[in-house]
PDB file of C-alpha atoms in Angstrom:
ATOM      1  CA  ASN A   1     -20.846   0.233  -0.441  1.00 62.00           C
ATOM      2  CA  ALA A   2     -18.440   2.525   1.428  1.00 75.00           C
ATOM      3  CA  GLY A   3     -15.340   0.271   1.296  1.00 95.00           C
ATOM      4  CA  VAL A   4     -12.756   1.309   3.889  1.00 97.00           C
ATOM      5  CA  THR A   5     -13.637   4.306   6.058  1.00 97.00           C
ATOM      6  CA  GLN A   6     -11.041   6.143   8.121  1.00 98.00           C
ATOM      7  CA  THR A   7     -11.725   8.761  10.748  1.00 97.00           C
ATOM      8  CA  PRO A   8     -10.672  11.458  11.311  1.00 97.00           C
ATOM      9  CA  LYS A   9      -9.323  12.764   7.989  1.00 97.00           C
ATOM     10  CA  PHE A  10      -7.146  15.405   9.619  1.00 97.00           C
ATOM     11  CA  GLN A  11      -5.800  15.791  13.154  1.00 97.00           C
ATOM     12  CA  VAL A  12      -3.333  18.036  14.945  1.00 98.00           C
ATOM     13  CA  LEU A  13      -1.948  16.789  18.243  1.00 97.00           C
ATOM     14  CA  LYS A  14       0.411  18.256  20.785  1.00 98.00           C
ATOM     15  CA  THR A  15       3.423  16.188  21.790  1.00 98.00           C
ATOM     16  CA  GLY A  16       2.422  13.736  24.488  1.00 98.00           C
ATOM     17  CA  GLN A  17      -1.283  13.656  23.663  1.00 98.00           C
ATOM     18  CA  SER A  18      -2.981  10.401  22.787  1.00 97.00           C
ATOM     19  CA  MET A  19      -5.474   9.559  20.109  1.00 97.00           C
ATOM     20  CA  THR A  20      -7.075   6.650  18.280  1.00 98.00           C
ATOM     21  CA  LEU A  21      -7.401   6.405  14.527  1.00 98.00           C
ATOM     22  CA  GLN A  22     -10.474   4.477  13.485  1.00 98.00           C
ATOM     23  CA  CYS A  23     -10.833   2.186  10.494  1.00 98.00           C
ATOM     24  CA  ALA A  24     -13.888   0.223   9.413  1.00 98.00           C
ATOM     25  CA  GLN A  25     -14.597  -1.886   6.322  1.00 97.00           C
ATOM     26  CA  ASP A  26     -17.944  -3.167   5.124  1.00 96.00           C
ATOM     27  CA  MET A  27     -16.683  -5.753   2.605  1.00 96.00           C
ATOM     28  CA  ASN A  28     -16.409  -8.714   4.995  1.00 95.00           C
ATOM     29  CA  HIS A  29     -12.645  -8.694   4.499  1.00 95.00           C
ATOM     30  CA  ASN A  30     -10.560 -10.973   6.697  1.00 93.00           C
ATOM     31  CA  SER A  31      -7.280  -9.040   6.965  1.00 94.00           C
ATOM     32  CA  MET A  32      -6.686  -5.424   7.886  1.00 96.00           C
ATOM     33  CA  TYR A  33      -3.563  -3.245   7.908  1.00 97.00           C
ATOM     34  CA  TRP A  34      -2.204   0.081   9.098  1.00 98.00           C
ATOM     35  CA  TYR A  35       0.512   1.800   7.048  1.00 98.00           C
ATOM     36  CA  ARG A  36       2.159   5.169   7.365  1.00 97.00           C
ATOM     37  CA  GLN A  37       3.362   7.184   4.412  1.00 97.00           C
ATOM     38  CA  ASP A  38       6.147   9.729   4.698  1.00 94.00           C
ATOM     39  CA  PRO A  39       7.708  11.763   1.873  1.00 86.00           C
ATOM     40  CA  GLY A  40      10.368   9.751   0.076  1.00 78.00           C
ATOM     41  CA  MET A  41       9.744   6.673   2.236  1.00 80.00           C
ATOM     42  CA  GLY A  42       6.839   4.966   0.506  1.00 87.00           C
ATOM     43  CA  LEU A  43       4.420   3.045   2.724  1.00 94.00           C
ATOM     44  CA  ARG A  44       5.659   1.291   5.824  1.00 95.00           C
ATOM     45  CA  LEU A  45       3.622  -1.289   7.693  1.00 96.00           C
ATOM     46  CA  ILE A  46       2.858  -0.467  11.330  1.00 97.00           C
ATOM     47  CA  TYR A  47       0.607  -3.343  12.423  1.00 97.00           C
ATOM     48  CA  TYR A  48      -1.671  -5.828  10.765  1.00 95.00           C
ATOM     49  CA  SER A  49      -4.398  -8.294  11.592  1.00 95.00           C
ATOM     50  CA  ALA A  50      -4.383 -11.330   9.313  1.00 91.00           C
ATOM     51  CA  SER A  51      -7.690 -12.501  10.744  1.00 91.00           C
ATOM     52  CA  GLU A  52     -10.167 -11.496  13.432  1.00 91.00           C
ATOM     53  CA  GLY A  53      -8.612 -12.048  16.839  1.00 90.00           C
ATOM     54  CA  THR A  54      -4.977 -11.760  15.721  1.00 93.00           C
ATOM     55  CA  THR A  55      -2.602  -8.815  15.444  1.00 96.00           C
ATOM     56  CA  ASP A  56       1.061  -8.674  14.482  1.00 94.00           C
ATOM     57  CA  LYS A  57       3.787  -6.072  14.346  1.00 95.00           C
ATOM     58  CA  GLY A  58       4.943  -4.681  11.061  1.00 94.00           C
ATOM     59  CA  GLU A  59       8.081  -2.787  10.152  1.00 93.00           C
ATOM     60  CA  VAL A  60       7.576   0.292  12.365  1.00 96.00           C
ATOM     61  CA  PRO A  61       5.380  -0.633  15.395  1.00 97.00           C
ATOM     62  CA  ASN A  62       7.108   1.410  18.102  1.00 97.00           C
ATOM     63  CA  GLY A  63       4.847   4.042  19.666  1.00 97.00           C
ATOM     64  CA  TYR A  64       1.646   2.416  18.392  1.00 98.00           C
ATOM     65  CA  ASN A  65      -0.926  -0.112  19.570  1.00 98.00           C
ATOM     66  CA  VAL A  66      -3.803  -1.696  17.695  1.00 98.00           C
ATOM     67  CA  SER A  67      -7.098  -3.370  18.426  1.00 97.00           C
ATOM     68  CA  ARG A  68      -9.050  -5.626  16.072  1.00 96.00           C
ATOM     69  CA  LEU A  69     -12.376  -4.836  17.678  1.00 89.00           C
ATOM     70  CA  ASN A  70     -14.350  -7.174  15.412  1.00 95.00           C
ATOM     71  CA  LYS A  71     -14.137  -8.294  11.807  1.00 96.00           C
ATOM     72  CA  ARG A  72     -15.081  -4.819  10.544  1.00 97.00           C
ATOM     73  CA  GLU A  73     -12.993  -2.544  12.730  1.00 97.00           C
ATOM     74  CA  PHE A  74      -9.261  -2.113  13.273  1.00 98.00           C
ATOM     75  CA  SER A  75      -8.085   0.857  15.332  1.00 98.00           C
ATOM     76  CA  LEU A  76      -4.621   2.368  15.739  1.00 98.00           C
ATOM     77  CA  ARG A  77      -3.711   4.125  18.979  1.00 98.00           C
ATOM     78  CA  LEU A  78      -0.929   6.589  19.676  1.00 97.00           C
ATOM     79  CA  GLU A  79      -0.446   6.613  23.449  1.00 94.00           C
ATOM     80  CA  SER A  80       1.974   9.553  23.630  1.00 97.00           C
ATOM     81  CA  ALA A  81       2.332  11.312  20.308  1.00 97.00           C
ATOM     82  CA  ALA A  82       5.747  12.466  19.111  1.00 98.00           C
ATOM     83  CA  PRO A  83       6.670  14.777  16.211  1.00 97.00           C
ATOM     84  CA  SER A  84       8.214  11.756  14.455  1.00 97.00           C
ATOM     85  CA  GLN A  85       4.695  10.342  14.151  1.00 98.00           C
ATOM     86  CA  THR A  86       3.640  13.193  11.884  1.00 97.00           C
ATOM     87  CA  SER A  87       2.562  11.315   8.790  1.00 97.00           C
ATOM     88  CA  VAL A  88      -0.318  10.208   6.622  1.00 97.00           C
ATOM     89  CA  TYR A  89      -1.856   6.996   7.937  1.00 98.00           C
ATOM     90  CA  PHE A  90      -3.632   4.532   5.680  1.00 98.00           C
ATOM     91  CA  CYS A  91      -5.809   1.636   6.640  1.00 98.00           C
ATOM     92  CA  ALA A  92      -6.256  -1.207   4.154  1.00 97.00           C
ATOM     93  CA  SER A  93      -8.142  -4.474   4.025  1.00 96.00           C
ATOM     94  CA  ILE A  94      -8.199  -7.585   1.880  1.00 94.00           C
ATOM     95  CA  LEU A  95     -10.620 -10.481   1.485  1.00 90.00           C
ATOM     96  CA  THR A  96      -8.107 -13.276   1.064  1.00 84.00           C
ATOM     97  CA  PHE A  97      -4.403 -12.875   0.653  1.00 79.00           C
ATOM     98  CA  GLY A  98      -2.782 -13.878  -2.582  1.00 78.00           C
ATOM     99  CA  ASN A  99      -5.767 -13.521  -4.885  1.00 81.00           C
ATOM    100  CA  TYR A 100      -6.739  -9.887  -4.500  1.00 87.00           C
ATOM    101  CA  GLY A 101      -5.233  -6.509  -3.870  1.00 92.00           C
ATOM    102  CA  TYR A 102      -5.731  -4.274  -0.894  1.00 95.00           C
ATOM    103  CA  THR A 103      -8.596  -1.823  -0.640  1.00 96.00           C
ATOM    104  CA  PHE A 104      -7.314   1.377   0.949  1.00 97.00           C
ATOM    105  CA  GLY A 105      -9.032   4.066   2.949  1.00 97.00           C
ATOM    106  CA  SER A 106      -8.563   7.715   2.033  1.00 96.00           C
ATOM    107  CA  GLY A 107      -6.075   8.346   4.831  1.00 97.00           C
ATOM    108  CA  THR A 108      -5.661  10.349   8.030  1.00 97.00           C
ATOM    109  CA  ARG A 109      -3.245  13.256   7.893  1.00 97.00           C
ATOM    110  CA  LEU A 110      -1.734  13.617  11.373  1.00 97.00           C
ATOM    111  CA  THR A 111       0.470  16.463  12.524  1.00 97.00           C
ATOM    112  CA  VAL A 112       2.167  16.345  15.925  1.00 98.00           C
ATOM    113  CA  VAL A 113       3.492  19.699  17.127  1.00 97.00           C
TER     114      VAL A 113
ATOM    115  CA  SER B   1      13.385  -2.174   4.880  1.00 47.00           C
ATOM    116  CA  GLN B   2      11.896  -1.721   1.430  1.00 52.00           C
ATOM    117  CA  GLN B   3      11.402  -4.948  -0.483  1.00 67.00           C
ATOM    118  CA  GLY B   4      10.539  -3.257  -3.776  1.00 73.00           C
ATOM    119  CA  GLU B   5      12.354  -0.342  -5.340  1.00 83.00           C
ATOM    120  CA  GLU B   6      10.859   1.517  -8.279  1.00 86.00           C
ATOM    121  CA  ASP B   7      12.835   3.113 -11.040  1.00 87.00           C
ATOM    122  CA  PRO B   8      12.789   5.877 -12.105  1.00 92.00           C
ATOM    123  CA  GLN B   9      11.754   7.967  -9.118  1.00 92.00           C
ATOM    124  CA  ALA B  10      10.070  10.441 -11.471  1.00 95.00           C
ATOM    125  CA  LEU B  11       8.996  10.290 -15.108  1.00 96.00           C
ATOM    126  CA  SER B  12       7.562  13.060 -17.275  1.00 97.00           C
ATOM    127  CA  ILE B  13       6.050  12.287 -20.675  1.00 97.00           C
ATOM    128  CA  GLN B  14       3.657  13.747 -23.234  1.00 97.00           C
ATOM    129  CA  GLU B  15       0.087  12.578 -23.628  1.00 98.00           C
ATOM    130  CA  GLY B  16      -0.111   9.668 -26.047  1.00 97.00           C
ATOM    131  CA  GLU B  17       3.355   8.343 -25.223  1.00 98.00           C
ATOM    132  CA  ASN B  18       4.004   5.092 -23.377  1.00 98.00           C
ATOM    133  CA  ALA B  19       5.279   5.085 -19.802  1.00 97.00           C
ATOM    134  CA  THR B  20       7.422   2.311 -18.378  1.00 97.00           C
ATOM    135  CA  MET B  21       8.213   1.907 -14.695  1.00 97.00           C
ATOM    136  CA  ASN B  22      10.397  -0.764 -13.181  1.00 96.00           C
ATOM    137  CA  CYS B  23      10.460  -2.487  -9.827  1.00 96.00           C
ATOM    138  CA  SER B  24      13.215  -4.592  -8.314  1.00 96.00           C
ATOM    139  CA  TYR B  25      12.844  -6.701  -5.195  1.00 95.00           C
ATOM    140  CA  LYS B  26      15.081  -8.767  -2.966  1.00 93.00           C
ATOM    141  CA  THR B  27      13.463 -12.022  -1.850  1.00 90.00           C
ATOM    142  CA  SER B  28      11.312 -14.759  -3.339  1.00 91.00           C
ATOM    143  CA  ILE B  29       7.713 -13.723  -3.787  1.00 91.00           C
ATOM    144  CA  ASN B  30       4.268 -15.239  -4.134  1.00 91.00           C
ATOM    145  CA  ASN B  31       3.005 -12.337  -6.160  1.00 93.00           C
ATOM    146  CA  LEU B  32       3.728  -8.739  -7.067  1.00 95.00           C
ATOM    147  CA  GLN B  33       1.149  -5.993  -7.298  1.00 96.00           C
ATOM    148  CA  TRP B  34       0.999  -2.469  -8.719  1.00 97.00           C
ATOM    149  CA  TYR B  35      -0.936   0.388  -7.181  1.00 97.00           C
ATOM    150  CA  ARG B  36      -1.724   3.956  -8.237  1.00 98.00           C
ATOM    151  CA  GLN B  37      -2.014   6.920  -5.898  1.00 97.00           C
ATOM    152  CA  ASN B  38      -3.423  10.232  -6.991  1.00 95.00           C
ATOM    153  CA  SER B  39      -2.195  13.199  -5.001  1.00 90.00           C
ATOM    154  CA  GLY B  40      -3.670  13.260  -1.510  1.00 84.00           C
ATOM    155  CA  ARG B  41      -5.686  10.096  -2.001  1.00 91.00           C
ATOM    156  CA  GLY B  42      -5.505   6.456  -0.971  1.00 92.00           C
ATOM    157  CA  LEU B  43      -3.849   3.834  -3.146  1.00 96.00           C
ATOM    158  CA  VAL B  44      -5.833   1.961  -5.757  1.00 97.00           C
ATOM    159  CA  HIS B  45      -4.990  -1.598  -6.773  1.00 97.00           C
ATOM    160  CA  LEU B  46      -4.192  -1.950 -10.480  1.00 97.00           C
ATOM    161  CA  ILE B  47      -2.983  -5.464 -11.154  1.00 97.00           C
ATOM    162  CA  LEU B  48      -1.599  -8.603  -9.481  1.00 96.00           C
ATOM    163  CA  ILE B  49       0.858 -10.967 -11.135  1.00 96.00           C
ATOM    164  CA  ARG B  50       1.729 -14.310  -9.562  1.00 94.00           C
ATOM    165  CA  SER B  51       5.247 -15.679  -9.374  1.00 94.00           C
ATOM    166  CA  ASN B  52       4.480 -18.342 -12.009  1.00 95.00           C
ATOM    167  CA  GLU B  53       3.199 -15.748 -14.499  1.00 96.00           C
ATOM    168  CA  ARG B  54       5.431 -13.795 -16.856  1.00 98.00           C
ATOM    169  CA  GLU B  55       3.060 -11.210 -18.301  1.00 98.00           C
ATOM    170  CA  LYS B  56      -0.365  -9.847 -17.588  1.00 97.00           C
ATOM    171  CA  HIS B  57      -2.589  -7.265 -19.272  1.00 97.00           C
ATOM    172  CA  SER B  58      -5.405  -5.077 -18.040  1.00 96.00           C
ATOM    173  CA  GLY B  59      -6.719  -2.458 -20.431  1.00 97.00           C
ATOM    174  CA  ARG B  60      -3.819  -0.115 -21.240  1.00 97.00           C
ATOM    175  CA  LEU B  61      -1.636  -1.719 -18.556  1.00 98.00           C
ATOM    176  CA  ARG B  62       0.922  -4.416 -19.233  1.00 98.00           C
ATOM    177  CA  VAL B  63       2.921  -5.957 -16.400  1.00 98.00           C
ATOM    178  CA  THR B  64       5.861  -8.293 -16.774  1.00 98.00           C
ATOM    179  CA  LEU B  65       7.611 -10.315 -14.103  1.00 98.00           C
ATOM    180  CA  ASP B  66      11.088 -11.845 -14.277  1.00 97.00           C
ATOM    181  CA  THR B  67      11.647 -13.870 -11.128  1.00 96.00           C
ATOM    182  CA  SER B  68      15.199 -14.798 -12.149  1.00 96.00           C
ATOM    183  CA  LYS B  69      16.113 -11.108 -12.125  1.00 96.00           C
ATOM    184  CA  LYS B  70      13.711 -10.269  -9.299  1.00 96.00           C
ATOM    185  CA  SER B  71      12.192  -7.476 -11.322  1.00 96.00           C
ATOM    186  CA  SER B  72       8.902  -6.304 -12.772  1.00 97.00           C
ATOM    187  CA  SER B  73       7.851  -3.599 -15.156  1.00 98.00           C
ATOM    188  CA  LEU B  74       4.598  -1.683 -15.588  1.00 98.00           C
ATOM    189  CA  LEU B  75       3.844  -0.303 -19.041  1.00 98.00           C
ATOM    190  CA  ILE B  76       1.056   2.215 -19.539  1.00 98.00           C
ATOM    191  CA  THR B  77       0.281   2.621 -23.225  1.00 98.00           C
ATOM    192  CA  ALA B  78      -1.166   5.729 -24.887  1.00 98.00           C
ATOM    193  CA  SER B  79      -0.918   7.717 -21.662  1.00 98.00           C
ATOM    194  CA  ARG B  80      -3.448  10.372 -20.700  1.00 97.00           C
ATOM    195  CA  ALA B  81      -3.228  13.381 -18.411  1.00 97.00           C
ATOM    196  CA  ALA B  82      -5.487  11.467 -16.001  1.00 97.00           C
ATOM    197  CA  ASP B  83      -2.714   8.867 -15.605  1.00 98.00           C
ATOM    198  CA  THR B  84      -0.684  11.455 -13.681  1.00 98.00           C
ATOM    199  CA  ALA B  85      -0.104   9.821 -10.287  1.00 97.00           C
ATOM    200  CA  SER B  86       2.427   7.934  -8.198  1.00 96.00           C
ATOM    201  CA  TYR B  87       2.792   4.250  -8.964  1.00 97.00           C
ATOM    202  CA  PHE B  88       3.926   1.717  -6.391  1.00 96.00           C
ATOM    203  CA  CYS B  89       4.927  -1.898  -6.622  1.00 96.00           C
ATOM    204  CA  ALA B  90       4.220  -4.156  -3.657  1.00 95.00           C
ATOM    205  CA  THR B  91       5.401  -7.673  -2.976  1.00 93.00           C
ATOM    206  CA  ASP B  92       3.947 -10.615  -1.089  1.00 90.00           C
ATOM    207  CA  ALA B  93       7.140 -12.263   0.094  1.00 86.00           C
ATOM    208  CA  GLU B  94       7.180 -16.042   0.222  1.00 80.00           C
ATOM    209  CA  LYS B  95       7.478 -17.528   3.684  1.00 76.00           C
ATOM    210  CA  SER B  96       7.959 -21.281   4.149  1.00 66.00           C
ATOM    211  CA  GLY B  97       6.053 -21.949   0.963  1.00 64.00           C
ATOM    212  CA  GLY B  98       3.228 -19.702   2.043  1.00 66.00           C
ATOM    213  CA  SER B  99       2.495 -16.029   2.553  1.00 68.00           C
ATOM    214  CA  ASN B 100       3.509 -13.459   5.101  1.00 72.00           C
ATOM    215  CA  TYR B 101      -0.016 -12.056   4.825  1.00 80.00           C
ATOM    216  CA  LYS B 102       1.352  -8.577   4.270  1.00 88.00           C
ATOM    217  CA  LEU B 103       2.596  -6.479   1.392  1.00 92.00           C
ATOM    218  CA  THR B 104       5.833  -4.528   1.324  1.00 93.00           C
ATOM    219  CA  PHE B 105       5.739  -1.387  -0.799  1.00 94.00           C
ATOM    220  CA  GLY B 106       8.422   0.422  -2.733  1.00 92.00           C
ATOM    221  CA  LYS B 107       8.913   4.178  -2.650  1.00 92.00           C
ATOM    222  CA  GLY B 108       7.044   4.786  -5.882  1.00 93.00           C
ATOM    223  CA  THR B 109       7.467   6.425  -9.277  1.00 95.00           C
ATOM    224  CA  LEU B 110       5.854   9.811  -9.824  1.00 95.00           C
ATOM    225  CA  LEU B 111       4.455   9.887 -13.349  1.00 97.00           C
ATOM    226  CA  THR B 112       3.504  13.209 -14.908  1.00 97.00           C
ATOM    227  CA  VAL B 113       1.656  13.144 -18.217  1.00 97.00           C
ATOM    228  CA  ASN B 114       1.656  16.525 -19.901  1.00 96.00           C
ATOM    229  CA  PRO B 115      -1.303  17.451 -22.106  1.00 92.00           C
TER     230      PRO B 115
END
């Protein structure tokens, strides 16, 4: 049982390049989330998908897009990377909200130069 | 904006001592959760306390919730070096009697337990 799998683990991009961060969960969870973590800022929500077929903006959605490909997969795309998007990105999922906690992936460390 | 704010930002104690971390939040909640993050790793869920609960225990963890003061505390008893990590509170804010279906995290408390 792998839980939440994020790929890649590390990535260096040049300003203006695009990339997609992949997230997959094998726990049949309904809701999935993308957070970014910056020093001194805690975790901030980028986008989330409360259920398959829906996506909503979080606190810091600018510069990002998401796709809930199916119940298992939730990808995060940076269309034109900027240095301000240098961060550690975490994907999380949850079976049902209100009764359980999130299960987090191990993170993607992204550097934009 | 951060819903939860942990206090203190950093805490250093000796092995065997108790560690207490506090979290304050701003709006009505459905539940409050605590997570642990070891350096360079993903967060791990520790405990969930609902808005109608006042105290909850899990092993060496004790969580209290005071909704009138909009605050929670996490107590780790008989701490070990392996407890060294960052601890985050997260809130499920109430929305029209239901959930927002998302958690808002605080900035965390860095706990160091010295052997």
